[in-house]
Coordinates of C-alpha atoms in Angstrom, one line a residue:
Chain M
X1 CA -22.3 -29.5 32.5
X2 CA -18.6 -30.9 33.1
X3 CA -17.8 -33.8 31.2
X4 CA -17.2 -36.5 34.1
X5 CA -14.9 -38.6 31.5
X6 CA -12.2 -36.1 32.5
X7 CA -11.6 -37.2 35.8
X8 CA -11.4 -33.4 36.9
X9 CA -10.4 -34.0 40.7
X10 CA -6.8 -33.3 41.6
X11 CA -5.2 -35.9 44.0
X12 CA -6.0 -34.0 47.8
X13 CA -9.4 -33.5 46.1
X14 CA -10.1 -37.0 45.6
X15 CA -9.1 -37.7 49.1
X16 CA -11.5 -34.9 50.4
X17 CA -14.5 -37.0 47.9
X18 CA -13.6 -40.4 49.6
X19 CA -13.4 -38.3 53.2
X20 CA -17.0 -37.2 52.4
X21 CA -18.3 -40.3 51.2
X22 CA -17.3 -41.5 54.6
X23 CA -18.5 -38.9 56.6
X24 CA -22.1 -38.6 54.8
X25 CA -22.3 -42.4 55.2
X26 CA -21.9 -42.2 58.8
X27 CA -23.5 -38.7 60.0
X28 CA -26.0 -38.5 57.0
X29 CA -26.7 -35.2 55.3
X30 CA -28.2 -33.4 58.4
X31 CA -25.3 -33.6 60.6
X32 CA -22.5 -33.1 58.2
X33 CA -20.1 -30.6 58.5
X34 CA -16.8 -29.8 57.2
X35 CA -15.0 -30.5 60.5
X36 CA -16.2 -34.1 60.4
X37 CA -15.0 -34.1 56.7
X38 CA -11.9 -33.1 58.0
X39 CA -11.6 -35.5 60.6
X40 CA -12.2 -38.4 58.2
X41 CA -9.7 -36.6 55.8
X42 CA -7.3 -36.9 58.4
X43 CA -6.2 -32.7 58.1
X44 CA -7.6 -29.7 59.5
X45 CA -10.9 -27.6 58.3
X46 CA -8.2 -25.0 56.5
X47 CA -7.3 -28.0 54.5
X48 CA -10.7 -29.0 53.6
X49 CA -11.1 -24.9 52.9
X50 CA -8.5 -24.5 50.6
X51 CA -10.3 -26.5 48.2
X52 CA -13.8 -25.9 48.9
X53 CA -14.8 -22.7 50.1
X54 CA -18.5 -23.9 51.9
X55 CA -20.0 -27.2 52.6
X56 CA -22.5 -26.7 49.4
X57 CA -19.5 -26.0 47.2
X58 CA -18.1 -29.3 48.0
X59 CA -21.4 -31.2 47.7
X60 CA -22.0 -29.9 44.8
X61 CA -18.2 -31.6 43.7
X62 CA -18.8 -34.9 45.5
X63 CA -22.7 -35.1 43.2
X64 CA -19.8 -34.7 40.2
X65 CA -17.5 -37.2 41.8
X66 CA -20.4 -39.6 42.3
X67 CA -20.9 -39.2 38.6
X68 CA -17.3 -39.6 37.4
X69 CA -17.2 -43.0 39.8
X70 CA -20.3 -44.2 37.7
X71 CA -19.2 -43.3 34.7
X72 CA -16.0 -45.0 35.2
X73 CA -17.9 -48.3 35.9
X74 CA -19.8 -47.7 32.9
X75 CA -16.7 -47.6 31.1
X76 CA -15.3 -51.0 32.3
X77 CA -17.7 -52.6 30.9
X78 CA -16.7 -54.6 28.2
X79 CA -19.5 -55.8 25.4
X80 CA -20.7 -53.5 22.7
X81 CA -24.2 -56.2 22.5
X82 CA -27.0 -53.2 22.8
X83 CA -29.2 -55.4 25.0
X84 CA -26.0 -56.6 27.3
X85 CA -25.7 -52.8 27.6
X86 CA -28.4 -51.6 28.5
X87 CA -29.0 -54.3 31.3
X88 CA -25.8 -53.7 32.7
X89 CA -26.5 -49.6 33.0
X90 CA -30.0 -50.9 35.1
X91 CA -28.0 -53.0 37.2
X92 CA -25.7 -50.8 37.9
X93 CA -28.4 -47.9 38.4
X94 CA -30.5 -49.7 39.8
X95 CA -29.0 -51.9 42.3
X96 CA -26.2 -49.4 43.2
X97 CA -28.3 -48.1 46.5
X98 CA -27.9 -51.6 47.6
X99 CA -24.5 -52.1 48.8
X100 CA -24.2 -48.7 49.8
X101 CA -27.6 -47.8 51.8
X102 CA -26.4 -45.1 54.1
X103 CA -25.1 -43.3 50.8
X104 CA -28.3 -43.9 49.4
X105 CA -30.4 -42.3 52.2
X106 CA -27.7 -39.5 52.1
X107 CA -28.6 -38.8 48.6
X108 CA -32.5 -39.0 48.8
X109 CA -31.8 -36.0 52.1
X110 CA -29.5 -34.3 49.6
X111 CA -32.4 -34.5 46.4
X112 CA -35.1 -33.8 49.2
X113 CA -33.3 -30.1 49.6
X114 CA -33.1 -30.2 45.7
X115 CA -36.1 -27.2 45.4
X116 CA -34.3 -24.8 48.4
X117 CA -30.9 -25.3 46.8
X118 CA -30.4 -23.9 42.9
X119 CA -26.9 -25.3 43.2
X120 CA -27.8 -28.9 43.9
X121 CA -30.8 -28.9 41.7
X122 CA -28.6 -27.8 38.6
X123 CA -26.3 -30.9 39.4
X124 CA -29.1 -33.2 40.3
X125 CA -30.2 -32.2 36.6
X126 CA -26.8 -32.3 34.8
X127 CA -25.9 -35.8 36.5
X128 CA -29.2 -36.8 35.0
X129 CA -29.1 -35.4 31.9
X130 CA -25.4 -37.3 31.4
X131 CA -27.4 -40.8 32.3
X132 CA -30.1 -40.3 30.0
X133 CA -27.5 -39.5 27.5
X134 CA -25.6 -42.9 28.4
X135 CA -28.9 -45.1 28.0
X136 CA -30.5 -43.1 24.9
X137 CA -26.5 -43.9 22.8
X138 CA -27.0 -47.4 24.2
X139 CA -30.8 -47.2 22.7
X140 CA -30.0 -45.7 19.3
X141 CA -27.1 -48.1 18.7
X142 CA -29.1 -51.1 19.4
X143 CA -32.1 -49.5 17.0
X144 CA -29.1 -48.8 14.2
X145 CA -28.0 -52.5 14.7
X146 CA -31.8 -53.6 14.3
X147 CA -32.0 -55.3 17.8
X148 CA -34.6 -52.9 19.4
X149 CA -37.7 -51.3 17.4
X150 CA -37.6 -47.9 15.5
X151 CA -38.5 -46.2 19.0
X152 CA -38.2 -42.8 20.0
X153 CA -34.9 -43.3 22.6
X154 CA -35.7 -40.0 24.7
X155 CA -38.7 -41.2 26.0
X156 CA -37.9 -44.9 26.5
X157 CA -35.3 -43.5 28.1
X158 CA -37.3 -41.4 30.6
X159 CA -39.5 -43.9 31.4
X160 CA -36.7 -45.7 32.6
X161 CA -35.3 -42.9 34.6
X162 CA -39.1 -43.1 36.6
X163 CA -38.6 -46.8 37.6
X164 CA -34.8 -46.1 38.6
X165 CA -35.6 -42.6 40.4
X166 CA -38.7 -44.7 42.2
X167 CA -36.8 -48.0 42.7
X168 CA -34.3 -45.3 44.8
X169 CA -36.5 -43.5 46.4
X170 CA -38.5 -47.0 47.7
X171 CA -35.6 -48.5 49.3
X172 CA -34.4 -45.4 51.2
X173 CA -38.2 -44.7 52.4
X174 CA -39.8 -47.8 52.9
X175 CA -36.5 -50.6 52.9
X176 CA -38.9 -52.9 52.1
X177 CA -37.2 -56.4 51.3
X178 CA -37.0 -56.9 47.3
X179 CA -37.9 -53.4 46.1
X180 CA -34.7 -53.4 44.1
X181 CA -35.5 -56.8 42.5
X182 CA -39.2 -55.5 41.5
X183 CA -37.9 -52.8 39.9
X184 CA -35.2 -54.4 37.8
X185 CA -37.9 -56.9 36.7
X186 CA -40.3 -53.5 36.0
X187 CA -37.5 -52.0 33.7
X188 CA -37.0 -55.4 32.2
X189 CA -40.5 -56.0 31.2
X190 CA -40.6 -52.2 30.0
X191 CA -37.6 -52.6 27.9
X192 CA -39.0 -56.2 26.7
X193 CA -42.7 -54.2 25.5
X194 CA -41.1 -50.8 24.2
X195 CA -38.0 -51.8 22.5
X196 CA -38.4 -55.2 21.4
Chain U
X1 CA -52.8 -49.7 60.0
X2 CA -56.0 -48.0 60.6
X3 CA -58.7 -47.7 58.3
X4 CA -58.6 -44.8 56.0
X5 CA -62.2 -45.2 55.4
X6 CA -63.4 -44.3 58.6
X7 CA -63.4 -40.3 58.4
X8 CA -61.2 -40.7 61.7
X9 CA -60.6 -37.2 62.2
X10 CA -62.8 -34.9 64.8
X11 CA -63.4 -30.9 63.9
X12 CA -61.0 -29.5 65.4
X13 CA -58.4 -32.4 64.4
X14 CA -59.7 -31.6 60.4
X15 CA -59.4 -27.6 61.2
X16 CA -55.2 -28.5 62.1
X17 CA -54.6 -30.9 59.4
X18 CA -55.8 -28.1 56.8
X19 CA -53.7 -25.5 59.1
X20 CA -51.0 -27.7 58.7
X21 CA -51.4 -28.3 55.1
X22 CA -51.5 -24.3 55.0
X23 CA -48.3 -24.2 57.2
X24 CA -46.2 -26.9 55.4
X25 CA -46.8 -25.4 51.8
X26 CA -46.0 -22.2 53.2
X27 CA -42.9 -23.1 55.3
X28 CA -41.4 -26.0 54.1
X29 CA -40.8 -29.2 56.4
X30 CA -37.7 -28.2 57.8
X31 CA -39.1 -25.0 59.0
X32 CA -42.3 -26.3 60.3
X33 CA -42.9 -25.3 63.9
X34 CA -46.4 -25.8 66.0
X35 CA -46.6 -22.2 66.7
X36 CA -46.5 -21.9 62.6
X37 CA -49.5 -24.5 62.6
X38 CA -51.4 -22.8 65.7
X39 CA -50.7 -19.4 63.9
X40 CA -52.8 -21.1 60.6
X41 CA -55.4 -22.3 62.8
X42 CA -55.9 -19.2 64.3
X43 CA -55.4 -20.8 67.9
X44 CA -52.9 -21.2 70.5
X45 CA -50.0 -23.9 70.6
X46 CA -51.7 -25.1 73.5
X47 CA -55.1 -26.0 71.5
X48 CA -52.8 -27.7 69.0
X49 CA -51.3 -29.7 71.6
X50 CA -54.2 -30.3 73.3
X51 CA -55.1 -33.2 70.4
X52 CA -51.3 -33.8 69.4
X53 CA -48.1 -34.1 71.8
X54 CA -45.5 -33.5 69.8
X55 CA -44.6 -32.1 66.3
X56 CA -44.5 -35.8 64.9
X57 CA -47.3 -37.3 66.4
X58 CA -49.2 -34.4 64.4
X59 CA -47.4 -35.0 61.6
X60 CA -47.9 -38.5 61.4
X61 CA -51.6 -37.9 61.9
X62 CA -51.3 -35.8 58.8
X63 CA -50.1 -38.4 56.5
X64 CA -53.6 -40.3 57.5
X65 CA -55.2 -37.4 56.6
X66 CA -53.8 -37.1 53.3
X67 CA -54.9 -40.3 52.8
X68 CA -58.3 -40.3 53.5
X69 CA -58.4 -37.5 51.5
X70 CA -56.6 -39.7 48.7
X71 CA -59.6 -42.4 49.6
X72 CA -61.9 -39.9 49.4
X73 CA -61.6 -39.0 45.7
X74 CA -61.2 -42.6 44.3
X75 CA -64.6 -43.3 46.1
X76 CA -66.2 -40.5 44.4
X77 CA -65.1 -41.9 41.1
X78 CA -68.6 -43.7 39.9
X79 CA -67.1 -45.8 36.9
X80 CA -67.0 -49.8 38.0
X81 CA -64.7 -50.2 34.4
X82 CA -61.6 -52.3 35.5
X83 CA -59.6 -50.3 33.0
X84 CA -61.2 -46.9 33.6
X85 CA -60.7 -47.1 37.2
X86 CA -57.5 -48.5 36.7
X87 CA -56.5 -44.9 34.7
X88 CA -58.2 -42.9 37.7
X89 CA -56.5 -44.2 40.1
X90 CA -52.8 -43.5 38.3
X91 CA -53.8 -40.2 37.0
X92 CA -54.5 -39.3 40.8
X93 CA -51.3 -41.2 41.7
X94 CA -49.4 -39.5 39.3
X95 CA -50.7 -36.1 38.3
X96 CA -51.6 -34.5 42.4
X97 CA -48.1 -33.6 42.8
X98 CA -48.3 -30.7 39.7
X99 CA -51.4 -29.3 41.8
X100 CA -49.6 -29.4 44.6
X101 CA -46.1 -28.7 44.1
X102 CA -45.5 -26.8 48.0
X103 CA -47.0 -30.2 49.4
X104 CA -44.9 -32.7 47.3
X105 CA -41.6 -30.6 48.0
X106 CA -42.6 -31.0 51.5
X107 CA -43.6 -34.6 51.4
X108 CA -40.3 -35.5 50.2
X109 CA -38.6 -34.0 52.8
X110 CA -40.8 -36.3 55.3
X111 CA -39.7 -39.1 52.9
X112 CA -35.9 -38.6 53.3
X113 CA -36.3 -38.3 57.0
X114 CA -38.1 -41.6 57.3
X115 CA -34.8 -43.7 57.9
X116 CA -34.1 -41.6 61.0
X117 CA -38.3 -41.6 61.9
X118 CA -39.4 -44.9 62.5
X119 CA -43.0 -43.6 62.9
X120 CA -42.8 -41.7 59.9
X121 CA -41.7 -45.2 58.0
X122 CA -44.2 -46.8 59.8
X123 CA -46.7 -44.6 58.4
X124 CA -45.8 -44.1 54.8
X125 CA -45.7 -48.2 54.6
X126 CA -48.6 -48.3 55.8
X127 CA -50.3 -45.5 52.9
X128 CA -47.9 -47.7 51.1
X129 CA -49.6 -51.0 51.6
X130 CA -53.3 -49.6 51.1
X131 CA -52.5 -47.8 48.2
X132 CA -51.0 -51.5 46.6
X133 CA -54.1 -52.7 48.3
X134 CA -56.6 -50.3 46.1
X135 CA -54.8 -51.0 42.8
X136 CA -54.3 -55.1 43.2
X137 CA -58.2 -55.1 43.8
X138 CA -58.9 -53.0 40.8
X139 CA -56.4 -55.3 38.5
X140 CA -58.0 -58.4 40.0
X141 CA -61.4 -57.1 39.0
X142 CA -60.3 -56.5 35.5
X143 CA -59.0 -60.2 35.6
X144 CA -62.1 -61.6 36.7
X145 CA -64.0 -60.3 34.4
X146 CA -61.6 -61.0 31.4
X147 CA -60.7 -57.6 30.5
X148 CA -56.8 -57.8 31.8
X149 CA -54.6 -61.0 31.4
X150 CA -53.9 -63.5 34.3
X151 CA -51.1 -61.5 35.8
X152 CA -49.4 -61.7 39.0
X153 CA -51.2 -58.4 39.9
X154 CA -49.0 -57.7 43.0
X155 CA -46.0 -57.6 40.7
X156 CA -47.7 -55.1 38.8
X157 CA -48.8 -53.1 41.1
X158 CA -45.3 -53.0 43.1
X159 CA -43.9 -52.0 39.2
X160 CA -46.3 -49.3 39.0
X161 CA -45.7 -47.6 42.5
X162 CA -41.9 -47.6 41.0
X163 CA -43.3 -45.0 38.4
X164 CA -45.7 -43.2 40.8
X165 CA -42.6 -42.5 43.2
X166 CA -40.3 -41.8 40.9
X167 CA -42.5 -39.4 38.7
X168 CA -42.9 -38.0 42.5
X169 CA -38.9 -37.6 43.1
X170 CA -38.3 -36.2 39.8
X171 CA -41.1 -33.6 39.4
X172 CA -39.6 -32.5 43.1
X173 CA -36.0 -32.6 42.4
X174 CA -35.9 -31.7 38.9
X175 CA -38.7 -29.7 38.4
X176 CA -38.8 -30.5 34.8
X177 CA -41.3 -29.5 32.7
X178 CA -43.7 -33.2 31.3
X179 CA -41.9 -35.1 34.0
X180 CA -45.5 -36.3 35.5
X181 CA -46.9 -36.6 31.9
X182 CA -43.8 -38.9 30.8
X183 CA -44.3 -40.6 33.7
X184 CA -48.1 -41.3 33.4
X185 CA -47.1 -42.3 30.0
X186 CA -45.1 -44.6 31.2
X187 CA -47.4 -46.4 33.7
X188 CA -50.2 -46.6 30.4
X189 CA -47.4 -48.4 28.5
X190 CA -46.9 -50.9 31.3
X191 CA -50.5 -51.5 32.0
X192 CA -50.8 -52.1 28.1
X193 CA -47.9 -54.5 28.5
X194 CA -48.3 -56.5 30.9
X195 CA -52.1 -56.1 31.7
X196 CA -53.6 -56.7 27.9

């Protein structure tokens, strides 16, 4: 997979990203198309064509650019504490579909076409695969430091991907009041048991 | 919501749920048409729409179906073990989906769509909500009779529908091999955490 700490999107391409944030937020996955990327981009479709040859193509760049965005935040974080880490990664995982909701049920439509679509699965799986990395460094530091137990990290870590990946899929299907909360708390009492 | 335990569904009603079982593994949601349900039950699209209007309306009748069917098999388990019935009930949760795999890519797709579906929202709440209801009764049981600790079991059970939907996501949209396995993993650790 790319590395997403090389911020690999030229300047028109970062516009076309934010142009397709836009557009997904407000036409959802189903009724996207590049013309309505275009219009939000403020050019024509040639434009939006010149970088991205079909409307998969540049999905498959804005799953990166969603990436690169989180990693960034990641980044900005300050503390090196283990514990502090790893509780600002769940928030940040966790209670990211909050503020943006109509991305959120973008993405689930997007994961949901996961199985028909080799090119979005192989994303779906390298986005994921650069997250558990994130959380399993964050793990084996704080078990070198001896804050958490002698655990195995890839595991932990995976478990922890099920209450994020559920905690997502909860509040786009059933936007039931709280979800997010209960599953911070979830991931909090699982990190409390397994690593400490 | 109605009663799952009531066997609600007529003959010919059971003969198109399993034709539309048939049809959705086979087609996918997206592709799902009544003539590809009456062409499973071996009938015309008028006798399907003689018991349901609309694509929808069928479909929504087929999430009831799956879970009766899903009230079905925890009723045949004969254990009356708070902690054995406990394990049933997330090894059913957790581990259909790998039987199923056609069905669960499928599902999700009826997930995604339930923030443009009110009635399919309204539906998988409601499966939701008597799912909850089945687990809270068998950790309260396990209270009251001293075998799990004085938990709020609505918490728990809200934190364990976290890993039972996202062990669901992932198994769809990564199609990783141990996913469901890690994830029932997961749900024993929290049940030993929090429950004992």
């Amino acid at each position: 997979m790319a590395d997403p700490t090389e911020g690999s999107f030229s300047e028109p391409e970062t516009e076309i990203m934010r142009a397709t944030y836009r557009a997904l937020r407000e036409h959802g996955y189903a009724d996207l198309t590049i013309k309505r990327i275009a219009a939000e981009y403020g050019k024509s479709t040639a434009a939006v064509h010149y970088h991205y040859d079909t409307k998969d193509e540049l999905l498959v760049a804005f799953l990166d650019y969603l990436l690169e965005r989180f990693v960034d935040t990641i980044r900005d974080v300050e503390t090196t504490d283990p514990h502090q880490r790893l509780d600002l990664l769940l928030d940040e995982l966790i209670f990211a579909p909050e503020e943006h909701r109509d991305l959120a049920v973008a993405m689930l439509e997007m994961r949901a076409q996961a199985p028909y679509k080799g090119d979005f699965r192989e994303r779906f799986r390298g986005n994921d695969e650069y997250v558990r990395y994130m959380i399993k460094a964050v793990i084996n530091h704080g078990i070198d430091e001896g804050e958490f137990d002698d655990v195995d990290a890839d595991h932990v870590t995976r478990g922890l991907m099920m209450i994020v990946d559920g905690a997502r899929t909860r509040a786009v299907v059933l936007d039931e009041p709280g979800a997010l909360e209960t599953a911070r708390q979830t991931a909090a009492e699982y990190v409390d048991a397994v690593l400490t």
